[in-house]
Coordinates of C-alpha atoms and ligand atoms in Angstrom, one line a residue:
X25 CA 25.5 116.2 19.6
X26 CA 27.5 115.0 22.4
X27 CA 30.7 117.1 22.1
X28 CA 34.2 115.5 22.4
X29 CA 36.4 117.5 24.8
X30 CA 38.6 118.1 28.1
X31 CA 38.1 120.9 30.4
X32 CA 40.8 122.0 32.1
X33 CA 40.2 124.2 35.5
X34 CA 42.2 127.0 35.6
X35 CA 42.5 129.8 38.1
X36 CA 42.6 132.0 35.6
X37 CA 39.4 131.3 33.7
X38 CA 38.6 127.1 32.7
X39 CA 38.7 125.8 29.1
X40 CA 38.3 123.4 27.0
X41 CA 40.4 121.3 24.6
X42 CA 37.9 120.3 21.7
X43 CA 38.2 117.1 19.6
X44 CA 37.9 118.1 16.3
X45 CA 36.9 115.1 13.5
X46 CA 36.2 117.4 10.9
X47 CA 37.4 120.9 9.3
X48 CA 34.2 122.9 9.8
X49 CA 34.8 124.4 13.1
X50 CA 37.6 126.6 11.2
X51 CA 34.5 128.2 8.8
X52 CA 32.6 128.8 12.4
X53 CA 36.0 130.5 13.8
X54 CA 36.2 132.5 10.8
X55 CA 32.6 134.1 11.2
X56 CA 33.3 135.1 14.6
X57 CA 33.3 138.7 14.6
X58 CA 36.6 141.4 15.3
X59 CA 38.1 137.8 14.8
X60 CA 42.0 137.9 13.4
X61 CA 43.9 135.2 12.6
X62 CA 47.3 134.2 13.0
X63 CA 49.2 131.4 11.2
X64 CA 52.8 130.1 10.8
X65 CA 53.8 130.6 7.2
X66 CA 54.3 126.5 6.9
X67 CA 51.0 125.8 7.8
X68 CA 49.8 128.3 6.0
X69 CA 51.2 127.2 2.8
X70 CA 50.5 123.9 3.4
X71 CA 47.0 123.8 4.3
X72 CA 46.2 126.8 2.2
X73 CA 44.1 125.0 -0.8
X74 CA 42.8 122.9 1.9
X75 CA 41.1 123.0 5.7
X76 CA 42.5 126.6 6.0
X77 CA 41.3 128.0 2.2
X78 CA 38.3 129.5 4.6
X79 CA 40.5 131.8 6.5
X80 CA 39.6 135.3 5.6
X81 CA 42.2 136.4 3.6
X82 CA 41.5 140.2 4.9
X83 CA 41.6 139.5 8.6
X84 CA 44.7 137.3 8.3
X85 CA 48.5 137.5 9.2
X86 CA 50.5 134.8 8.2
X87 CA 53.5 134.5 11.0
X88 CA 57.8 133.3 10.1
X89 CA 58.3 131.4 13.0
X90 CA 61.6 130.1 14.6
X91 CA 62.8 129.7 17.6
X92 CA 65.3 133.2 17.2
X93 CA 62.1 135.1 16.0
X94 CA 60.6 134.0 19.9
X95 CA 61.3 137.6 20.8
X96 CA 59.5 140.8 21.9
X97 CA 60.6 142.7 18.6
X98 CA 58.0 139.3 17.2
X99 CA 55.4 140.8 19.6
X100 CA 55.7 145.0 18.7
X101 CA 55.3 143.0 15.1
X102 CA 52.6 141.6 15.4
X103 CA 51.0 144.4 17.6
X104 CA 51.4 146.4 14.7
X105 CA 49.9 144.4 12.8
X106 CA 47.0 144.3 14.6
X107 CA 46.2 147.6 15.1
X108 CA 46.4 148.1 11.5
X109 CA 43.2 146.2 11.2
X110 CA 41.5 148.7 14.0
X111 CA 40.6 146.1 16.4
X112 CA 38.7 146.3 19.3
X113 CA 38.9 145.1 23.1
X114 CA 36.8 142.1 22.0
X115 CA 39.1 141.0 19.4
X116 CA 38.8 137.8 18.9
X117 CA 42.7 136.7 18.5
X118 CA 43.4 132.9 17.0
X119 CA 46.2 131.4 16.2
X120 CA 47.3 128.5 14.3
X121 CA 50.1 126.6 14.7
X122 CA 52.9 124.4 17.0
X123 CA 54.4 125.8 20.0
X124 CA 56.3 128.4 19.1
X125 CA 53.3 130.5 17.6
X126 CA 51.7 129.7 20.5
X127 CA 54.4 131.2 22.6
X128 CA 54.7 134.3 20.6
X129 CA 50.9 134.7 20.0
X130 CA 49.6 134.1 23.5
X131 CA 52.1 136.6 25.1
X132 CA 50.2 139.3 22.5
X133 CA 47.1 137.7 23.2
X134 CA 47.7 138.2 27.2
X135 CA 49.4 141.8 26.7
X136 CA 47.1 143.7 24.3
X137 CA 44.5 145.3 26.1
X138 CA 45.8 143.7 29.3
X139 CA 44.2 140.5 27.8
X140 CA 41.9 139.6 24.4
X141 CA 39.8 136.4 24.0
X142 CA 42.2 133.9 22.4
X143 CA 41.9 130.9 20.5
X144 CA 44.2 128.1 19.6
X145 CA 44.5 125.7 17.2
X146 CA 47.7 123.2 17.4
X147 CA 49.0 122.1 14.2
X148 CA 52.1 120.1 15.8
X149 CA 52.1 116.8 17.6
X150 CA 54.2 118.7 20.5
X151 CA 51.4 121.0 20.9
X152 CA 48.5 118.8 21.1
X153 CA 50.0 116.7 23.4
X154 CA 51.7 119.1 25.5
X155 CA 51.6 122.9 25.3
X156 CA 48.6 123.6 24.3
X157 CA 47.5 123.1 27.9
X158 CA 49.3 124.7 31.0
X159 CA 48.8 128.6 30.5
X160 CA 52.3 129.2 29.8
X161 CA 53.2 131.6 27.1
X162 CA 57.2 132.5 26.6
X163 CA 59.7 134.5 24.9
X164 CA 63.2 134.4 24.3
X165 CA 65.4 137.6 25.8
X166 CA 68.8 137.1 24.4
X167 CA 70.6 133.7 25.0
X168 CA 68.1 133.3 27.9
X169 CA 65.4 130.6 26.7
X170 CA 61.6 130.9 27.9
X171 CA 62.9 133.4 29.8
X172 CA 60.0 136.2 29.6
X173 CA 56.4 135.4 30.0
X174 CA 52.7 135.4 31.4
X175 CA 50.2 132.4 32.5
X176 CA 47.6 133.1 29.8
X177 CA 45.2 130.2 28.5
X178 CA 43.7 129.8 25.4
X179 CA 39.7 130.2 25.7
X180 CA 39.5 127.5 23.7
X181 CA 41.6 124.8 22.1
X182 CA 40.6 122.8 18.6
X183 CA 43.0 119.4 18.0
X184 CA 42.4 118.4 14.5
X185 CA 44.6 116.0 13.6
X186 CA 44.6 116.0 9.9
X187 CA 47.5 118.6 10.6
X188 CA 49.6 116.1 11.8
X189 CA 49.9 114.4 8.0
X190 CA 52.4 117.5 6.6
X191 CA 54.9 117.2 9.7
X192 CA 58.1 116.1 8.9
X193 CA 59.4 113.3 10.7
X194 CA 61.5 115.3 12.8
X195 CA 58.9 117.3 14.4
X196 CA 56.5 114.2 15.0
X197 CA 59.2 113.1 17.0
X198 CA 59.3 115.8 19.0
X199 CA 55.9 115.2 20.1
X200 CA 56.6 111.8 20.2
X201 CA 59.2 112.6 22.8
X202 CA 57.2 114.6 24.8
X203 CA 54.4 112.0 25.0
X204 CA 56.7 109.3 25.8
X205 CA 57.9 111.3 28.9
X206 CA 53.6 111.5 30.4
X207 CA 53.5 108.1 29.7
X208 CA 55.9 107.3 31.6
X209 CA 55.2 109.5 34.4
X210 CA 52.1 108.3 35.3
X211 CA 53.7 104.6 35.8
X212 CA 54.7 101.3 34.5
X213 CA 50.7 100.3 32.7
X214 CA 51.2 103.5 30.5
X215 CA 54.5 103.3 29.6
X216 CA 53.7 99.7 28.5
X217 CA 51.0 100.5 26.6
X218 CA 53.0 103.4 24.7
X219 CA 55.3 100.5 23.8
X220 CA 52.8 98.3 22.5
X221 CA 51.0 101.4 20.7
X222 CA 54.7 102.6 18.7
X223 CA 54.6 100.9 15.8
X224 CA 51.3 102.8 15.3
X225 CA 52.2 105.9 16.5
X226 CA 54.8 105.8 14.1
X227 CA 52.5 105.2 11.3
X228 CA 50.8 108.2 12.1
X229 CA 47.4 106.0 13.1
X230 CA 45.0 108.9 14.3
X231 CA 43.1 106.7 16.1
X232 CA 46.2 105.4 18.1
X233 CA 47.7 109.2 18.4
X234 CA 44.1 110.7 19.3
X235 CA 44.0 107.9 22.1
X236 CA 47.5 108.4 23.3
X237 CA 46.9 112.7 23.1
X238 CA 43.9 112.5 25.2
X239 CA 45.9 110.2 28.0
X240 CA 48.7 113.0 27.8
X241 CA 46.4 116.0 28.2
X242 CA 44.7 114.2 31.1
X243 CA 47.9 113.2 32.3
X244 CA 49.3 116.9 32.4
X245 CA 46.2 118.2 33.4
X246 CA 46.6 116.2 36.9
X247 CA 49.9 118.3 37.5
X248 CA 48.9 121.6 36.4
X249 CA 45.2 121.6 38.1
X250 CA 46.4 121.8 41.4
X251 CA 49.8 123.9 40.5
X252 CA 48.8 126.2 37.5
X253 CA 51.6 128.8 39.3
X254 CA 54.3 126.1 39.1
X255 CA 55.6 126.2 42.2
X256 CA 55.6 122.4 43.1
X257 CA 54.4 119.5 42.0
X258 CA 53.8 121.0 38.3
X259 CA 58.0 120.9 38.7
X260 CA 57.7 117.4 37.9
X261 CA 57.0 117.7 34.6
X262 CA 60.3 118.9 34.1
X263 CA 61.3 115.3 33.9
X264 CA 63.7 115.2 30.8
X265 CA 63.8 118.9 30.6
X266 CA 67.1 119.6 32.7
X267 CA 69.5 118.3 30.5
X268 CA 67.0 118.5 27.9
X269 CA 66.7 122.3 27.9
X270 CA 70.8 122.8 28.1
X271 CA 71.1 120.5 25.5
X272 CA 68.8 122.6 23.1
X273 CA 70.8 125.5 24.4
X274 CA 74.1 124.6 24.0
X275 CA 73.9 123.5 20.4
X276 CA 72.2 126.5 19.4
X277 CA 68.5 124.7 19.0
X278 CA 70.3 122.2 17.0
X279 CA 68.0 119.2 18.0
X280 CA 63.8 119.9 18.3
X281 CA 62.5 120.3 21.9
X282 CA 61.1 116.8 21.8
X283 CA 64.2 115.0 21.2
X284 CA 66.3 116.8 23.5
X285 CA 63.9 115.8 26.3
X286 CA 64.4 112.0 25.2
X287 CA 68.0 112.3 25.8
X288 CA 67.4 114.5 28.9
X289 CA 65.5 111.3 30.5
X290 CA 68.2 108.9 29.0
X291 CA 70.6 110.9 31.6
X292 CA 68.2 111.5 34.3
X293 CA 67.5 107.8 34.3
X294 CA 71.5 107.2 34.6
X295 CA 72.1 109.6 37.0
X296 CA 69.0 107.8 39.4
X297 CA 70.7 105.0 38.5
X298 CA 74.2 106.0 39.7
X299 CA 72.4 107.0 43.3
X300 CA 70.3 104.0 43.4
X301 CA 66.6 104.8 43.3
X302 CA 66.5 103.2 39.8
X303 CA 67.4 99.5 39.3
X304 CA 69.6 99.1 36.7
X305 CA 67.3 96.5 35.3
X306 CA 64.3 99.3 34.7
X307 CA 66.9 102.0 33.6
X308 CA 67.5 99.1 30.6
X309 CA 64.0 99.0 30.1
X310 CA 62.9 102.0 29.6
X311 CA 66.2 103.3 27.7
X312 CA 66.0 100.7 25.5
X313 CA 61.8 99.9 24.6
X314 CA 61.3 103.3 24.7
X315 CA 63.7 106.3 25.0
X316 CA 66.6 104.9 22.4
X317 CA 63.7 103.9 19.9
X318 CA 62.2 107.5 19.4
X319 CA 65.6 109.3 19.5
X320 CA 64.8 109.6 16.0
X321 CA 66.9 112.9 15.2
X322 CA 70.8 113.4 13.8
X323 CA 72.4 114.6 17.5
X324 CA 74.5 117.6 17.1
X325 CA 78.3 117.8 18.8
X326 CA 77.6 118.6 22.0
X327 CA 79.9 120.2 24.2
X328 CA 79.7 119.2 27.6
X329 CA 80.9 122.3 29.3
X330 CA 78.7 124.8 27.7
X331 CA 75.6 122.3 28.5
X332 CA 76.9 122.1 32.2
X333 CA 76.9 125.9 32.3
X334 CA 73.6 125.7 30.4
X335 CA 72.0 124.2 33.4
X336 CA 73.4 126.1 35.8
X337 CA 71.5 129.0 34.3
X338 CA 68.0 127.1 33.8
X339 CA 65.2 129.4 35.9
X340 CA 64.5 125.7 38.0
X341 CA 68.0 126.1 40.0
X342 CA 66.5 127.8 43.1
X343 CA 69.3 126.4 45.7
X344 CA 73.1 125.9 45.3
X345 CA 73.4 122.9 43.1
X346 CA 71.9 121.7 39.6
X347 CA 67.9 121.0 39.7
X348 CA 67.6 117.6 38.2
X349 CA 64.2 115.5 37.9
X350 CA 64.5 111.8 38.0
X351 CA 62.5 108.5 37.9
X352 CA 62.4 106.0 40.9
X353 CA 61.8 102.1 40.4
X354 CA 57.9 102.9 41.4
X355 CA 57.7 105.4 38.3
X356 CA 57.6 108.0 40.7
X357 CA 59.2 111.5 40.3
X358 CA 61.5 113.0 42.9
X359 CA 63.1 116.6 42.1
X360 CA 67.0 117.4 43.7
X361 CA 68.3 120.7 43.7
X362 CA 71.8 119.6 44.4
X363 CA 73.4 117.9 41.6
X364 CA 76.7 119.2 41.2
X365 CA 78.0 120.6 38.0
X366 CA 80.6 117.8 37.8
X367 CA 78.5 114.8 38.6
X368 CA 76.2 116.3 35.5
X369 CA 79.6 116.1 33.6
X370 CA 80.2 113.0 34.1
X371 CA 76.8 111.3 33.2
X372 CA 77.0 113.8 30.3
X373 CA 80.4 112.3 29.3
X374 CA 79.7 108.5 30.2
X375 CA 76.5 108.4 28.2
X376 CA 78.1 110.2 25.1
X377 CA 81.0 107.9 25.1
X378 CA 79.9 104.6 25.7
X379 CA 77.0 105.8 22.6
X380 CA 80.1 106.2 20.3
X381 CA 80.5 102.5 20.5
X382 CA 76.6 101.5 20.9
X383 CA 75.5 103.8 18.4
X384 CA 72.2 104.2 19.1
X385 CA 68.7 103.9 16.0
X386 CA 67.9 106.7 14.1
X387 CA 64.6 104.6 12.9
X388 CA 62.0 103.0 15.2
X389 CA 62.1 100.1 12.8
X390 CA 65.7 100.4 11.8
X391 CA 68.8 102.5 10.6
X392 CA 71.8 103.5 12.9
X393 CA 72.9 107.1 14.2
X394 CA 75.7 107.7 16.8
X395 CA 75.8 110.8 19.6
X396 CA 79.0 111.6 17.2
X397 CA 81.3 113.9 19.0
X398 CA 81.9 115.4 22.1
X399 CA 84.6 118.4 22.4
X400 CA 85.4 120.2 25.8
X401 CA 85.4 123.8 24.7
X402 CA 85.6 127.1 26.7
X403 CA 82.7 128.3 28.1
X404 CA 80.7 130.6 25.4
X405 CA 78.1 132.5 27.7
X406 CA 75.4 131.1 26.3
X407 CA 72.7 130.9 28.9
X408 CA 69.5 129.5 29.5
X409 CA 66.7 130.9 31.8
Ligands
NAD510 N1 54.0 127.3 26.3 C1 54.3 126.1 26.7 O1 53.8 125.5 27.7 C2 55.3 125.2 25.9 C3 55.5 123.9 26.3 C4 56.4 123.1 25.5 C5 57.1 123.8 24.5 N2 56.9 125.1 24.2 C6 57.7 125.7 23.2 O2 57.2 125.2 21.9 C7 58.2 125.3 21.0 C8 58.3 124.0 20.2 O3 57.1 123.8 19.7 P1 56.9 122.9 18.4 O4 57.6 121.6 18.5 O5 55.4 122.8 18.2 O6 57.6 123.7 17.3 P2 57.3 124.8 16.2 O7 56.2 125.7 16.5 O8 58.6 125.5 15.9 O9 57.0 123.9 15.0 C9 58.0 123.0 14.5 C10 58.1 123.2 12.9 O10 56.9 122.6 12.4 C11 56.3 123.5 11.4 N3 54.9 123.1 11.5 C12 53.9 123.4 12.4 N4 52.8 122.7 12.1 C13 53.0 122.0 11.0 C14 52.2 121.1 10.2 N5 51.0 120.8 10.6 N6 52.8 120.6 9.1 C15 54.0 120.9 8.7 N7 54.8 121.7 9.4 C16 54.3 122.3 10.6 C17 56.6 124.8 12.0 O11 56.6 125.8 10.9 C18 58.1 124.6 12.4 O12 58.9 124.6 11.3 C19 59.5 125.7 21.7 O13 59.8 127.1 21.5 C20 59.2 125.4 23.2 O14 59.9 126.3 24.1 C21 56.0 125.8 24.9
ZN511 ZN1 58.8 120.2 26.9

């Protein structure tokens, strides 16, 4: 049976990301043996009379996730946890779940025993477009963000995409977001075609999404192949996540990951704009067929100061200025590391105010929301890393 899957090459050890059409691969995970499972309560209780009734209910720990509980106190947890079950150095370790379990769960995975054999299964459209591939696992330390970590892949990766039907709408978007932003780095065909493919995107049309996750993964696998260690062109993919990232910061994780990096390419297309290696005419385009359509979520009040200061403290900053990644009229990526902190504040300002009176759709096929307030307050400390 011809097996659908990517392989990813990783200096680290190479993997695979395995199309899965049907549930029974979870019954062969759960014969594997020292195997221990992890799951996020949600998808736990929502999958538990169904694909996931074959867990064993004895090698199982079901997992509270949210982004506060993205923490090494998480970790000792769940370290605990799984010495209670006397494993051994060939424990098998899988989890299940979107990115946040796979944060928490591969930084155990890649720190007990100075490494396990682990196994991930995405249950989030963010995941199985995005994180589940790259190595990167990540904890919170305070107000820092992502700030602790290791480069850890999975051994293996299962997509099944019946997951995807319990999702709220809000978290599909998130993916939705972060697919949106590899189509459109890999140029003006792809970017198309993800505008001709919404309506069924938005339907939830697996075939559609399992066409449009397999561009992604290949997509991010050209980036990270030759730059696992990011230290260049894997920087790219920071497209969306400058303002994006200080934006989730600043209001306190008040808007999903996803959605913030929509609205962090909405001002990294202004601000290429401004400087001139965007026209004005493809900044249009691709704000309004396909960045304002899947800005799906209620935006919080952001406060333009604390996201200014937000970015200064992003890990990316390596020179004086602000690292910002933007698009160029050839759907090329260029990274600067000297945007200043009031040029930010004013695209951060423009966009938010001229949105007050163009409110912007809530719905891809309808519905109004607004970017509703902006306050200047005092700077709060909050920091992202
Ligand atoms: N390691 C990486 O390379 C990487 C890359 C991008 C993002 N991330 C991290 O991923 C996190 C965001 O990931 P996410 O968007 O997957 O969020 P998440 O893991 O918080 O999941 C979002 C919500 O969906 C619920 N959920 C998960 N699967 C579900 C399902 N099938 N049905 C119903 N509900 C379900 C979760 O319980 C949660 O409430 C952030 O912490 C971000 O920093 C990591
Ligand atoms: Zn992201």
């Amino acid at each position: 049976m011809c097996v659908d899957k990517i392989t990813i090459k990783s200096n680290i050890k190479n993997y695979n990301v395995v199309f899965e059409s049907e549930d029974n691969f979870l019954k062969e995970l759960s014969n594997l043996e020292n195997s221990i499972f992890i799951v996020d309560e949600n998808v736990y209780n929502l999958h538990k009379g169904g694909c996931l009734d074959v867990l064993p209910k004895e090698r199982l720990i079901i997992l509270k996730i949210s982004e506060d509980k993205k923490t090494i106190q998480t970790v000792c947890e769940l370290y605990e946890m799984i010495m209670k079950f006397a494993p051994r150095k060939n424990l098998n370790l899988i989890s299940i779940g979107g990115g946040i379990t796979q944060d928490v769960t591969g930084f155990v995975a890649s720190t007990l025993y100075r490494g396990v054999n682990w196994i991930f299964v995405p249950t989030t459209l963010l995941a199985q477009v995005d994180s589940c591939i790259g190595a990167k696992t990540s904890l919170n330390f305070n107000h820092y963000k992502n700030l602790v970590g290791t480069f850890y892949p999975p051994s293996e990766i299962h997509i099944y995409p019946e997951f995807l039907r319990t999702l709220s709408r809000g978290d599909f978007y998130s993916g939705v977001g972060e697919m949106a932003k590899l189509h459109i780095m890999n140029g003006e065909n792809d970017t198309k075609a993800f505008i001709e493919d919404l309506p069924l995107i938005d339907k939830c049309d697996f075939d559609v999404l399992l066409k449009r996750t397999r561009n992604c993964l290949n997509i991010k696998k050209s980036y990270i192949e030759n730059d696992e260690f990011d230290t260049g062109r894997r920087n790219l993919l920071n497209y969306g996540h400058c303002f994006g990232h200080a934006i989730e910061s600043s209001t306190d994780f008040g808007i999903s990951h996803g959605q913030a990096v929509v609205l962090g390419m909405i001002l990294a297309n202004k601000y290429a704009k401004q400087i001139g290696i965007l026209s004005a005419e493809n900044e249009k385009f691709v704000r309004e067929k396909v960045l304002e359509p899947i800005l799906v979520a209620q935006i919080p009040e952001i406060d333009v100061e604390k996201t200014i200061k937000a970015m200064g403290q992003d890990k990316k900053n390596l020179g004086k200025g602000l690292a910002l990644v933007m698009l160029k009229d050839n759907y090329e990526l260029v990274k600067i590391t000297d945007l200043t902190e009031k040029n930010a504040g004013v695209i951060l300002k423009s966009y938010m105010s001229s949105n007050c009176q163009n409110p912007c759709r809530t719905d891809v096929f309808g519905g109004g929301g607004l970017l509703e307030y902006i306050k200047l307050f005092l700077f709060s400390g909050v920091r992202y890393a």
